[in-house]
Tab-separated table of N, CA and C in Angstrom:
chain	number	residue	atom	x	y	z
A	544	UNK	N	-19.812	2.336	16.824
A	544	UNK	CA	-19.423	1.848	15.671
A	544	UNK	C	-18.296	0.898	16.683
A	545	UNK	N	-17.513	-0.149	15.723
A	545	UNK	CA	-16.890	-1.435	15.961
A	545	UNK	C	-15.367	-0.569	15.867
A	546	UNK	N	-14.844	-0.309	16.892
A	546	UNK	CA	-13.183	0.417	16.737
A	546	UNK	C	-12.172	-0.444	15.866
A	547	UNK	N	-13.130	-1.734	15.552
A	547	UNK	CA	-11.420	-2.735	14.209
A	547	UNK	C	-11.497	-2.256	13.125
A	548	UNK	N	-13.394	-2.246	12.967
A	548	UNK	CA	-13.268	-1.645	11.301
A	548	UNK	C	-14.304	-0.910	10.901
A	549	UNK	N	-14.701	0.013	11.832
A	549	UNK	CA	-16.127	1.146	11.521
A	549	UNK	C	-17.082	0.745	11.129
A	550	UNK	N	-17.503	-0.458	11.536
A	550	UNK	CA	-18.865	-1.216	11.167
A	550	UNK	C	-19.864	-0.419	12.130
A	551	UNK	N	-21.011	0.574	11.765
A	551	UNK	CA	-22.021	1.181	12.797
A	551	UNK	C	-22.811	-0.116	13.203
A	552	UNK	N	-23.061	-0.187	14.880
A	552	UNK	CA	-24.058	-0.640	15.798
A	552	UNK	C	-25.245	-0.251	15.294
A	553	UNK	N	-26.261	-1.218	15.428
A	553	UNK	CA	-27.457	-0.448	15.344
A	553	UNK	C	-28.038	0.422	16.425
A	554	UNK	N	-28.710	1.102	15.924
A	554	UNK	CA	-28.981	2.541	16.949
A	554	UNK	C	-28.431	3.314	16.783
A	555	UNK	N	-27.062	3.331	16.289
A	555	UNK	CA	-26.285	4.497	15.782
A	555	UNK	C	-26.920	5.829	15.146
A	556	UNK	N	-26.306	6.918	15.230
A	556	UNK	CA	-27.148	8.238	14.463
A	556	UNK	C	-25.933	8.582	13.054
A	557	UNK	N	-25.089	7.952	12.910
A	557	UNK	CA	-23.974	7.788	11.722
A	557	UNK	C	-24.141	7.489	10.559
A	558	UNK	N	-25.445	6.607	10.504
A	558	UNK	CA	-25.576	6.335	9.566
A	558	UNK	C	-26.325	4.507	9.813
A	559	UNK	N	-26.736	4.009	8.627
A	559	UNK	CA	-27.527	3.089	8.354
A	559	UNK	C	-26.575	1.679	9.429
A	560	UNK	N	-27.455	0.759	10.058
A	560	UNK	CA	-26.922	-0.122	10.620
A	560	UNK	C	-25.918	-1.525	9.555
A	561	UNK	N	-24.779	-1.403	9.893
A	561	UNK	CA	-23.707	-2.506	8.812
A	561	UNK	C	-23.193	-1.512	8.005
A	562	UNK	N	-23.423	-0.093	8.171
A	562	UNK	CA	-22.113	0.458	6.993
A	562	UNK	C	-21.160	0.737	7.773
A	563	UNK	N	-19.895	1.373	7.323
A	563	UNK	CA	-18.609	1.418	7.613
A	563	UNK	C	-18.480	2.844	7.868
A	564	UNK	N	-17.629	3.502	8.708
A	564	UNK	CA	-17.248	4.848	8.679
A	564	UNK	C	-16.014	5.248	8.537
A	565	UNK	N	-15.069	3.708	8.369
A	565	UNK	CA	-13.414	3.708	7.933
A	565	UNK	C	-13.232	3.503	6.498
A	566	UNK	N	-13.124	4.560	5.764
A	566	UNK	CA	-12.979	4.386	4.274
A	566	UNK	C	-11.470	4.678	4.295
A	567	UNK	N	-10.849	4.907	4.544
A	567	UNK	CA	-9.486	5.320	3.897
A	567	UNK	C	-8.582	4.268	5.497
A	568	UNK	N	-7.652	5.037	5.906
A	568	UNK	CA	-6.989	4.465	6.785
A	568	UNK	C	-7.065	5.195	7.930
A	569	UNK	N	-7.473	3.944	9.094
A	569	UNK	CA	-8.203	4.641	10.434
A	569	UNK	C	-7.080	4.025	11.424
A	570	UNK	N	-6.107	4.334	11.868
A	570	UNK	CA	-5.433	3.517	13.081
A	570	UNK	C	-4.988	4.370	14.101
A	571	UNK	N	-4.518	3.504	15.093
A	571	UNK	CA	-3.364	4.013	16.431
A	571	UNK	C	-2.276	3.420	16.406
A	572	UNK	N	-1.381	3.899	17.444
A	572	UNK	CA	0.247	3.376	16.877
A	572	UNK	C	0.864	4.292	17.737
A	573	UNK	N	2.360	3.199	18.281
A	573	UNK	CA	2.992	3.952	18.810
A	573	UNK	C	4.476	3.907	18.056
A	574	UNK	N	5.364	5.188	18.368
A	574	UNK	CA	6.427	5.303	17.369
A	574	UNK	C	7.360	5.611	18.900
A	575	UNK	N	8.970	4.960	18.267
A	575	UNK	CA	10.102	5.046	18.887
A	575	UNK	C	11.348	4.912	18.409
A	576	UNK	N	11.995	4.595	19.275
A	576	UNK	CA	13.438	4.359	18.431
A	576	UNK	C	13.400	2.853	17.808
A	577	UNK	N	12.388	1.980	18.372
A	577	UNK	CA	12.222	0.751	17.583
A	577	UNK	C	11.694	0.788	16.231
A	578	UNK	N	11.094	2.173	16.245
A	578	UNK	CA	10.011	2.057	14.464
A	578	UNK	C	8.957	2.306	15.193
A	579	UNK	N	7.964	1.898	14.198
A	579	UNK	CA	6.408	2.207	14.518
A	579	UNK	C	5.690	0.835	14.521
A	580	UNK	N	4.648	0.706	15.309
A	580	UNK	CA	3.438	-0.052	15.089
A	580	UNK	C	2.220	0.273	15.620
A	581	UNK	N	1.056	-0.072	13.732
A	581	UNK	CA	-0.134	0.629	13.822
A	581	UNK	C	-0.844	-0.355	13.933
A	582	UNK	N	-1.924	-0.157	14.255
A	582	UNK	CA	-2.703	-1.230	14.702
A	582	UNK	C	-4.811	-0.473	13.841
A	583	UNK	N	-4.956	-0.850	13.584
A	583	UNK	CA	-6.165	-0.829	12.613
A	583	UNK	C	-6.634	-0.839	11.154
A	584	UNK	N	-7.240	-0.196	10.706
A	584	UNK	CA	-7.513	-0.100	8.935
A	584	UNK	C	-5.924	0.505	7.943
A	585	UNK	N	-5.421	-0.191	7.301
A	585	UNK	CA	-4.267	0.532	7.150
A	585	UNK	C	-4.103	-0.153	5.917
A	586	UNK	N	-3.009	0.717	4.659
A	586	UNK	CA	-2.639	0.507	3.492
A	586	UNK	C	-1.440	-0.410	3.538
A	587	UNK	N	-1.633	-1.793	2.801
A	587	UNK	CA	-0.795	-2.220	3.026
A	587	UNK	C	0.617	-2.194	2.430
A	588	UNK	N	1.824	-2.896	3.086
A	588	UNK	CA	3.387	-2.333	2.187
A	588	UNK	C	2.950	-2.118	1.001
A	589	UNK	N	2.575	-3.007	0.356
A	589	UNK	CA	2.761	-2.756	-1.952
A	589	UNK	C	1.959	-1.301	-2.043
A	590	UNK	N	0.604	-1.082	-1.391
A	590	UNK	CA	0.424	-0.098	-1.594
A	590	UNK	C	0.674	1.364	-1.021
A	591	UNK	N	1.574	0.789	0.239
A	591	UNK	CA	1.922	2.295	0.684
A	591	UNK	C	3.499	2.387	-0.067
A	592	UNK	N	3.985	1.587	-0.739
A	592	UNK	CA	4.815	2.498	-1.442
A	592	UNK	C	4.577	2.611	-2.773
A	593	UNK	N	3.962	1.896	-3.820
A	593	UNK	CA	3.542	2.140	-5.182
A	593	UNK	C	3.084	3.056	-5.503
A	594	UNK	N	2.321	4.184	-4.587
A	594	UNK	CA	1.840	5.478	-4.849
A	594	UNK	C	3.022	6.316	-5.146
A	595	UNK	N	3.877	6.200	-3.897
A	595	UNK	CA	5.438	7.206	-4.029
A	595	UNK	C	5.935	7.064	-5.222
A	596	UNK	N	6.029	6.288	-6.391
A	596	UNK	CA	6.598	5.942	-7.684
A	596	UNK	C	6.521	6.363	-8.895
A	597	UNK	N	5.313	7.180	-8.978
A	597	UNK	CA	4.890	7.597	-10.206
A	597	UNK	C	4.384	9.248	-10.054
A	598	UNK	N	4.279	9.792	-10.984
A	598	UNK	CA	4.193	11.724	-10.802
A	598	UNK	C	3.214	12.126	-10.284
A	599	UNK	N	1.765	11.262	-9.856
A	599	UNK	CA	0.692	12.147	-9.717
A	599	UNK	C	0.484	11.386	-8.099
A	600	UNK	N	1.814	10.927	-7.263
A	600	UNK	CA	0.828	10.256	-5.847
A	600	UNK	C	0.082	9.225	-6.170
A	601	UNK	N	0.039	8.509	-6.543
A	601	UNK	CA	-1.125	7.095	-7.138
A	601	UNK	C	-2.769	7.819	-6.912
A	602	UNK	N	-2.866	9.317	-7.047
A	602	UNK	CA	-4.385	9.607	-6.972
A	602	UNK	C	-4.631	9.272	-8.278
A	603	UNK	N	-6.182	9.369	-8.292
A	603	UNK	CA	-7.270	8.778	-8.751
A	603	UNK	C	-7.498	10.257	-10.458
A	604	UNK	N	-6.180	10.269	-10.933
A	604	UNK	CA	-6.640	11.337	-12.111
A	604	UNK	C	-6.348	10.698	-12.923
A	605	UNK	N	-7.083	11.488	-14.504
A	605	UNK	CA	-6.716	10.925	-15.714
A	605	UNK	C	-5.172	10.882	-16.110
A	606	UNK	N	-4.425	11.450	-15.267
A	606	UNK	CA	-3.010	11.116	-15.877
A	606	UNK	C	-2.393	10.451	-14.976
A	607	UNK	N	-2.847	9.697	-13.723
A	607	UNK	CA	-1.583	8.765	-13.314
A	607	UNK	C	-1.633	7.532	-14.161
A	608	UNK	N	-0.151	7.088	-13.767
A	608	UNK	CA	0.419	6.041	-14.374
A	608	UNK	C	0.468	4.831	-13.006
A	609	UNK	N	-0.112	4.902	-11.813
A	609	UNK	CA	-0.135	3.984	-10.851
A	609	UNK	C	-0.679	2.667	-11.408
A	610	UNK	N	0.480	1.885	-10.976
A	610	UNK	CA	0.016	-0.194	-11.575
A	610	UNK	C	-0.761	-0.770	-10.607
A	611	UNK	N	-1.324	0.150	-9.541
A	611	UNK	CA	-2.559	0.014	-8.555
A	611	UNK	C	-2.431	-1.636	-7.924
A	612	UNK	N	-1.289	-1.967	-8.249
A	612	UNK	CA	-1.149	-3.448	-7.238
A	612	UNK	C	-1.856	-4.476	-7.978
A	613	UNK	N	-2.689	-4.668	-8.688
A	613	UNK	CA	-3.024	-5.941	-9.455
A	613	UNK	C	-4.020	-6.422	-8.839
A	614	UNK	N	-3.934	-7.272	-7.893
A	614	UNK	CA	-4.983	-7.862	-7.162
A	614	UNK	C	-4.358	-7.719	-5.466
A	615	UNK	N	-3.591	-7.025	-5.331
A	615	UNK	CA	-2.659	-6.834	-3.981
A	615	UNK	C	-3.696	-5.919	-3.056
A	616	UNK	N	-4.252	-6.269	-1.756
A	616	UNK	CA	-4.670	-5.782	-0.926
A	616	UNK	C	-4.310	-4.227	-0.510
A	617	UNK	N	-5.722	-3.783	-0.772
A	617	UNK	CA	-5.238	-2.277	-0.437
A	617	UNK	C	-5.007	-1.851	1.045
A	618	UNK	N	-6.397	-1.558	1.099
A	618	UNK	CA	-6.070	-1.489	3.212
A	618	UNK	C	-6.961	-2.665	3.582
A	619	UNK	N	-6.510	-2.800	4.774
A	619	UNK	CA	-6.984	-3.850	5.266
A	619	UNK	C	-7.242	-3.830	6.635
A	620	UNK	N	-8.747	-4.346	6.980
A	620	UNK	CA	-9.277	-4.437	8.225
A	620	UNK	C	-8.393	-4.730	9.412
A	621	UNK	N	-8.344	-4.859	10.689
A	621	UNK	CA	-7.705	-5.329	11.446
A	621	UNK	C	-6.011	-5.851	11.423
A	622	UNK	N	-5.389	-4.978	11.046
A	622	UNK	CA	-4.447	-4.877	10.642
A	622	UNK	C	-3.002	-4.535	11.848
A	623	UNK	N	-2.052	-5.541	11.447
A	623	UNK	CA	-1.158	-4.952	12.888
A	623	UNK	C	-0.223	-5.006	11.578
A	624	UNK	N	0.336	-3.481	11.819
A	624	UNK	CA	1.542	-3.001	10.469
A	624	UNK	C	2.677	-2.601	11.413
A	625	UNK	N	4.057	-2.933	11.180
A	625	UNK	CA	5.524	-2.688	11.685
A	625	UNK	C	6.288	-1.896	11.112
A	626	UNK	N	6.600	-0.999	11.135
A	626	UNK	CA	7.647	-0.083	10.436
A	626	UNK	C	9.350	-0.028	11.069
A	627	UNK	N	9.978	-0.399	10.569
A	627	UNK	CA	11.243	-0.544	11.450
A	627	UNK	C	11.806	1.269	11.045
A	628	UNK	N	12.702	1.286	12.123
A	628	UNK	CA	13.242	3.155	12.048
A	628	UNK	C	14.175	2.897	10.588
A	629	UNK	N	14.904	3.828	10.311
A	629	UNK	CA	15.280	4.086	9.049
A	629	UNK	C	17.170	3.570	9.074
A	630	UNK	N	17.496	3.018	8.755
A	630	UNK	CA	19.012	2.356	8.859
A	630	UNK	C	19.858	2.914	8.150
A	631	UNK	N	20.328	4.083	7.845
A	631	UNK	CA	21.017	4.325	6.449
A	631	UNK	C	20.331	4.542	5.424
A	632	UNK	N	19.155	4.739	5.545
A	632	UNK	CA	17.960	4.779	4.384
A	632	UNK	C	17.264	3.597	4.180
A	633	UNK	N	17.538	2.372	4.616
A	633	UNK	CA	17.000	1.396	4.340
A	633	UNK	C	15.868	1.034	5.925
A	634	UNK	N	14.975	0.767	5.316
A	634	UNK	CA	13.619	0.527	6.373
A	634	UNK	C	12.607	-0.496	5.540
A	635	UNK	N	11.992	-1.620	6.779
A	635	UNK	CA	11.424	-2.797	6.416
A	635	UNK	C	10.306	-2.618	7.014
A	636	UNK	N	9.200	-2.933	5.959
A	636	UNK	CA	7.684	-2.872	6.424
A	636	UNK	C	7.434	-4.049	6.444
A	637	UNK	N	6.570	-4.710	7.226
A	637	UNK	CA	5.697	-6.034	7.575
A	637	UNK	C	4.337	-5.677	7.751
A	638	UNK	N	3.300	-6.567	7.430
A	638	UNK	CA	1.677	-6.257	7.958
A	638	UNK	C	0.896	-7.138	8.056
A	639	UNK	N	0.435	-7.741	9.277
A	639	UNK	CA	-0.417	-8.891	8.707
A	639	UNK	C	-1.880	-8.499	9.153
A	640	UNK	N	-2.943	-9.116	8.728
A	640	UNK	CA	-4.243	-8.495	8.951
A	640	UNK	C	-5.290	-9.841	9.508
A	641	UNK	N	-6.384	-9.978	10.094
A	641	UNK	CA	-6.966	-10.916	10.422
A	641	UNK	C	-7.680	-11.101	9.173
A	642	UNK	N	-8.265	-12.545	8.967
A	642	UNK	CA	-9.344	-13.281	7.758
A	642	UNK	C	-9.805	-12.557	7.625
A	643	UNK	N	-10.843	-12.565	8.848
A	643	UNK	CA	-12.363	-11.767	9.039
A	643	UNK	C	-12.290	-10.411	9.040
A	644	UNK	N	-13.315	-9.744	8.652
A	644	UNK	CA	-13.784	-8.448	8.474
A	644	UNK	C	-12.944	-7.609	7.128
A	645	UNK	N	-12.469	-8.311	6.167
A	645	UNK	CA	-12.136	-7.414	4.925
A	645	UNK	C	-13.089	-7.489	4.194
A	646	UNK	N	-12.735	-6.782	3.259
A	646	UNK	CA	-14.397	-6.263	2.109
A	646	UNK	C	-13.654	-6.216	0.749
A	647	UNK	N	-14.018	-6.934	0.241
A	647	UNK	CA	-15.726	-7.678	0.204
A	647	UNK	C	-15.466	-9.035	1.255
A	648	UNK	N	-16.454	-9.295	1.903
A	648	UNK	CA	-16.519	-10.270	3.229
A	648	UNK	C	-16.391	-11.782	2.468
A	649	UNK	N	-15.162	-11.786	1.744
A	649	UNK	CA	-15.042	-13.376	1.205
A	649	UNK	C	-13.991	-13.897	1.865
A	650	UNK	N	-13.385	-13.485	3.017
A	650	UNK	CA	-12.136	-13.561	3.147
A	650	UNK	C	-11.700	-15.054	3.636
A	651	UNK	N	-10.698	-15.536	3.033
A	651	UNK	CA	-10.160	-17.028	3.211
A	651	UNK	C	-9.076	-16.987	3.831
A	652	UNK	N	-8.196	-16.293	3.605
A	652	UNK	CA	-6.946	-15.787	3.976
A	652	UNK	C	-6.557	-14.568	5.027
A	653	UNK	N	-5.691	-14.560	5.889
A	653	UNK	CA	-5.450	-13.468	6.285
A	653	UNK	C	-3.876	-12.518	5.226
A	654	UNK	N	-4.627	-11.607	5.097
A	654	UNK	CA	-3.983	-10.378	4.039
A	654	UNK	C	-2.771	-10.487	4.745
A	655	UNK	N	-1.523	-10.210	4.088
A	655	UNK	CA	-0.261	-9.906	4.507
A	655	UNK	C	0.479	-9.466	3.503
A	656	UNK	N	1.791	-8.801	3.977
A	656	UNK	CA	2.545	-7.710	3.323
A	656	UNK	C	3.925	-7.945	3.796
A	657	UNK	N	4.660	-7.771	2.820
A	657	UNK	CA	6.277	-7.119	3.539
A	657	UNK	C	7.130	-6.199	2.830
A	658	UNK	N	7.699	-5.757	2.684
A	658	UNK	CA	8.782	-4.842	1.864
A	658	UNK	C	9.824	-4.081	2.484
A	659	UNK	N	10.796	-3.814	1.207
A	659	UNK	CA	12.192	-3.345	2.247
A	659	UNK	C	12.158	-1.867	0.560
A	660	UNK	N	12.320	-0.631	1.448
A	660	UNK	CA	12.236	0.534	0.738
A	660	UNK	C	13.694	1.319	1.382
A	661	UNK	N	14.746	1.656	0.416
A	661	UNK	CA	16.110	2.536	0.391
A	661	UNK	C	15.530	3.726	0.190
A	662	UNK	N	15.729	5.019	0.991
A	662	UNK	CA	15.782	6.350	0.324
A	662	UNK	C	17.171	6.621	1.063
A	663	UNK	N	17.891	7.463	0.188
A	663	UNK	CA	19.141	8.289	0.403
A	663	UNK	C	19.149	9.083	-0.962
A	664	UNK	N	19.818	10.613	-0.621
A	664	UNK	CA	19.996	11.316	-1.634
A	664	UNK	C	19.066	11.236	-2.825
A	665	UNK	N	19.298	11.302	-3.878
A	665	UNK	CA	18.756	11.564	-5.450
A	665	UNK	C	18.002	9.923	-5.326
A	666	UNK	N	18.199	9.084	-4.571
A	666	UNK	CA	17.930	7.689	-5.176
A	666	UNK	C	16.759	6.936	-3.971
A	667	UNK	N	15.531	6.615	-4.840
A	667	UNK	CA	14.301	5.781	-3.700
A	667	UNK	C	14.464	4.726	-4.282
A	668	UNK	N	14.329	3.275	-3.961
A	668	UNK	CA	13.820	2.295	-4.035
A	668	UNK	C	13.126	1.330	-3.912
A	669	UNK	N	12.512	0.276	-3.764
A	669	UNK	CA	11.565	-0.377	-2.900
A	669	UNK	C	10.963	-1.849	-3.480
A	670	UNK	N	10.822	-2.552	-2.604
A	670	UNK	CA	10.489	-4.080	-3.231
A	670	UNK	C	9.518	-4.359	-2.486
A	671	UNK	N	8.332	-5.044	-2.912
A	671	UNK	CA	7.108	-4.967	-1.525
A	671	UNK	C	6.570	-6.311	-2.533
A	672	UNK	N	6.142	-7.168	-1.186
A	672	UNK	CA	4.933	-8.809	-1.526
A	672	UNK	C	3.842	-8.270	-1.251
A	673	UNK	N	2.701	-8.912	-1.802
A	673	UNK	CA	1.501	-8.900	-0.948
A	673	UNK	C	0.745	-10.099	-1.643
A	674	UNK	N	0.137	-10.471	-0.056
A	674	UNK	CA	-1.249	-11.894	-0.267
A	674	UNK	C	-2.682	-11.344	-0.190
A	675	UNK	N	-3.202	-11.533	-0.944
A	675	UNK	CA	-4.807	-10.675	-0.372
A	675	UNK	C	-5.004	-12.008	0.782
A	676	UNK	N	-6.827	-11.605	0.625
A	676	UNK	CA	-7.420	-12.730	1.667
A	676	UNK	C	-7.507	-13.908	0.473
A	677	UNK	N	-7.920	-13.586	-0.686
A	677	UNK	CA	-7.817	-14.760	-1.584
A	677	UNK	C	-7.059	-15.569	-2.063
A	678	UNK	N	-5.702	-15.547	-1.257
A	678	UNK	CA	-4.248	-16.215	-1.834
A	678	UNK	C	-3.803	-16.004	-3.077
A	679	UNK	N	-4.232	-14.436	-3.430
A	679	UNK	CA	-3.523	-14.379	-4.805
A	679	UNK	C	-2.103	-13.135	-4.383
A	680	UNK	N	-0.882	-13.582	-4.916
A	680	UNK	CA	-0.186	-12.621	-4.596
A	680	UNK	C	0.437	-11.780	-5.566
A	681	UNK	N	1.428	-10.998	-5.169
A	681	UNK	CA	1.668	-9.294	-5.935
A	681	UNK	C	2.881	-9.229	-5.622
A	682	UNK	N	4.052	-9.121	-6.550
A	682	UNK	CA	5.503	-8.822	-6.109
A	682	UNK	C	5.722	-7.279	-6.976
A	683	UNK	N	5.892	-6.363	-6.185
A	683	UNK	CA	6.077	-4.861	-7.147
A	683	UNK	C	7.748	-4.501	-7.032
A	684	UNK	N	8.568	-3.778	-8.100
A	684	UNK	CA	9.606	-3.174	-7.864
A	684	UNK	C	9.507	-1.749	-8.306
A	685	UNK	N	10.143	-1.084	-7.198
A	685	UNK	CA	9.638	0.507	-8.034
A	685	UNK	C	11.059	1.329	-7.262
A	686	UNK	N	11.549	2.206	-8.443
A	686	UNK	CA	12.794	3.047	-8.033
A	686	UNK	C	12.113	4.474	-8.904
A	687	UNK	N	12.837	5.369	-8.462
A	687	UNK	CA	12.888	6.965	-8.711
A	687	UNK	C	14.505	7.543	-8.769
A	688	UNK	N	14.566	8.327	-9.575
A	688	UNK	CA	16.159	8.918	-9.066
A	688	UNK	C	15.752	10.171	-9.327
A	689	UNK	N	16.272	11.666	-8.913
A	689	UNK	CA	15.942	12.599	-9.062
A	689	UNK	C	17.306	13.192	-9.457
A	690	UNK	N	17.374	13.297	-11.034
A	690	UNK	CA	18.616	14.167	-11.841
A	690	UNK	C	18.618	15.567	-11.612
A	691	UNK	N	18.492	16.440	-10.689
A	691	UNK	CA	17.767	17.630	-10.566
A	691	UNK	C	17.032	18.561	-11.079
A	692	UNK	N	17.287	18.097	-12.680
A	692	UNK	CA	16.139	19.241	-13.471
A	692	UNK	C	15.115	17.907	-14.072
A	693	UNK	N	15.268	17.057	-13.598
A	693	UNK	CA	13.995	16.151	-13.723
A	693	UNK	C	13.817	14.939	-12.655
A	694	UNK	N	13.330	13.914	-12.762
A	694	UNK	CA	13.069	12.932	-11.615
A	694	UNK	C	12.438	11.558	-12.199
A	695	UNK	N	13.033	10.537	-12.575
A	695	UNK	CA	13.228	9.625	-13.589
A	695	UNK	C	12.046	8.637	-12.632
A	696	UNK	N	10.985	7.989	-12.798
A	696	UNK	CA	9.825	7.130	-11.731
A	696	UNK	C	9.923	5.696	-12.823
A	697	UNK	N	10.086	4.765	-11.934
A	697	UNK	CA	9.601	2.991	-12.566
A	697	UNK	C	8.734	2.279	-12.163
A	698	UNK	N	7.641	1.611	-12.156
A	698	UNK	CA	7.350	0.282	-11.395
A	698	UNK	C	6.998	-0.586	-12.270
A	699	UNK	N	7.229	-1.782	-11.430
A	699	UNK	CA	7.039	-3.063	-12.319
A	699	UNK	C	6.371	-3.651	-11.477
A	700	UNK	N	4.950	-4.755	-11.578
A	700	UNK	CA	4.510	-5.135	-10.622
A	700	UNK	C	3.915	-6.570	-11.527
A	701	UNK	N	4.002	-7.898	-10.775
A	701	UNK	CA	3.742	-9.073	-11.562
A	701	UNK	C	3.182	-9.812	-10.464
A	702	UNK	N	1.656	-10.270	-10.708
A	702	UNK	CA	0.823	-10.980	-9.716
A	702	UNK	C	-0.302	-11.748	-10.168
A	703	UNK	N	-1.080	-12.239	-9.448
A	703	UNK	CA	-1.993	-13.139	-9.679
A	703	UNK	C	-3.423	-12.253	-9.835
A	704	UNK	N	-4.383	-12.639	-11.359
A	704	UNK	CA	-5.437	-11.954	-11.249
A	704	UNK	C	-6.518	-13.455	-10.895
A	705	UNK	N	-5.943	-14.267	-10.881
A	705	UNK	CA	-6.630	-15.668	-10.448
A	705	UNK	C	-5.849	-16.992	-9.930
A	706	UNK	N	-6.022	-17.839	-9.507
A	706	UNK	CA	-5.803	-18.876	-9.021
A	706	UNK	C	-4.237	-19.467	-10.473
A	707	UNK	N	-4.864	-19.305	-11.876
A	707	UNK	CA	-4.215	-19.995	-12.935
A	707	UNK	C	-3.713	-18.910	-13.587
A	708	UNK	N	-3.978	-17.655	-13.443
A	708	UNK	CA	-3.314	-16.272	-14.636
A	708	UNK	C	-2.683	-15.666	-13.779
A	709	UNK	N	-1.816	-14.957	-14.022
A	709	UNK	CA	-0.957	-13.408	-13.828
A	709	UNK	C	-0.776	-12.857	-14.780
A	710	UNK	N	-0.377	-11.661	-14.645
A	710	UNK	CA	-0.084	-10.748	-15.457
A	710	UNK	C	0.957	-9.640	-14.616
A	711	UNK	N	1.522	-8.676	-15.746
A	711	UNK	CA	2.289	-7.910	-15.164
A	711	UNK	C	2.136	-6.574	-15.998
A	712	UNK	N	2.618	-5.985	-15.128
A	712	UNK	CA	2.113	-4.196	-15.192
A	712	UNK	C	3.252	-3.578	-14.660
A	713	UNK	N	3.476	-2.296	-16.010
A	713	UNK	CA	4.685	-1.359	-15.543
A	713	UNK	C	4.605	0.237	-15.978
A	714	UNK	N	5.133	0.833	-15.190
A	714	UNK	CA	5.319	2.067	-15.835
A	714	UNK	C	6.530	2.937	-15.645
A	715	UNK	N	6.524	3.673	-16.650
A	715	UNK	CA	7.829	4.483	-16.791
A	715	UNK	C	7.526	5.982	-16.800
A	716	UNK	N	7.593	6.793	-16.135
A	716	UNK	CA	7.308	8.374	-16.020
A	716	UNK	C	8.313	9.645	-15.626
A	717	UNK	N	8.087	10.360	-15.573
A	717	UNK	CA	9.579	11.530	-15.185
A	717	UNK	C	8.291	12.897	-14.664
A	718	UNK	N	9.152	13.528	-13.663
A	718	UNK	CA	8.518	14.643	-13.192
A	718	UNK	C	9.612	15.936	-13.546
A	719	UNK	N	9.080	16.334	-14.472
A	719	UNK	CA	9.879	17.944	-14.751
A	719	UNK	C	9.613	18.993	-14.324
A	720	UNK	N	10.191	19.962	-13.483
A	720	UNK	CA	9.653	20.915	-12.973
A	720	UNK	C	9.741	21.883	-13.739
A	721	UNK	N	8.599	22.781	-13.973
A	721	UNK	CA	8.432	24.122	-14.722
A	721	UNK	C	8.407	25.531	-14.373
A	722	UNK	N	8.803	26.350	-14.438
A	722	UNK	CA	8.325	27.967	-14.155
A	722	UNK	C	7.741	28.383	-15.136
A	723	UNK	N	6.739	29.697	-14.587
A	723	UNK	CA	6.284	30.446	-16.079
A	723	UNK	C	7.251	31.179	-16.550
A	724	UNK	N	7.317	31.287	-17.696
A	724	UNK	CA	7.798	32.026	-18.437
A	724	UNK	C	7.801	33.292	-18.385
C-alpha cells in the first residue's frame, strides 16, 4: 500500500487495487518539549475539537448532538499536524494537507485548519477554523464547564455549504452523572 494515503497497489492481497486501508486516523509523529508533530491521515483541528464538547464524544449514536463540522475537512490524507505543548492550559493546533489525494478526489485547494484550546480546572473552551479542499470554510466555538453535579456543554459552528450559502449550527447539552438507586 501507499504509506501516504493507504491506497492499495495492484497485486496486493489486502483488497482490490485502488481501495484504501486507512479509514480513520493513521499517522506517525514525534513528541517532545516542543509539542508534537504528526504526519499522515489525521482529523483536522476543528474535527479534533468538536467531538469533545458533546455528551456522546462525537460518536454516531441516536442521541449525539455533534454539530459535525458543516463542510469542514474530517480527515485529510498527507497531513502535517502540529500541537503545541500546553502553556498553562492553552494549546495551539495547526494542520495543512496536500491538495492531491483527498476524498472525494475533487481536491482543488489544500485542506487546512487551526485552533486554540484552553483546558484548566472545570473549564474547557476552544475556537477552530477549517478550510476544506473545495475552499469552503467553517468556524467553530466550543465550551464546557463542570459544575460538579453536572457538566454543561455547548457548540456553535458557522460555515459555508456552498460558495454562496452559509449556515449556523449549535448544540447545548449536559452530562449528569447518576448512580443506581
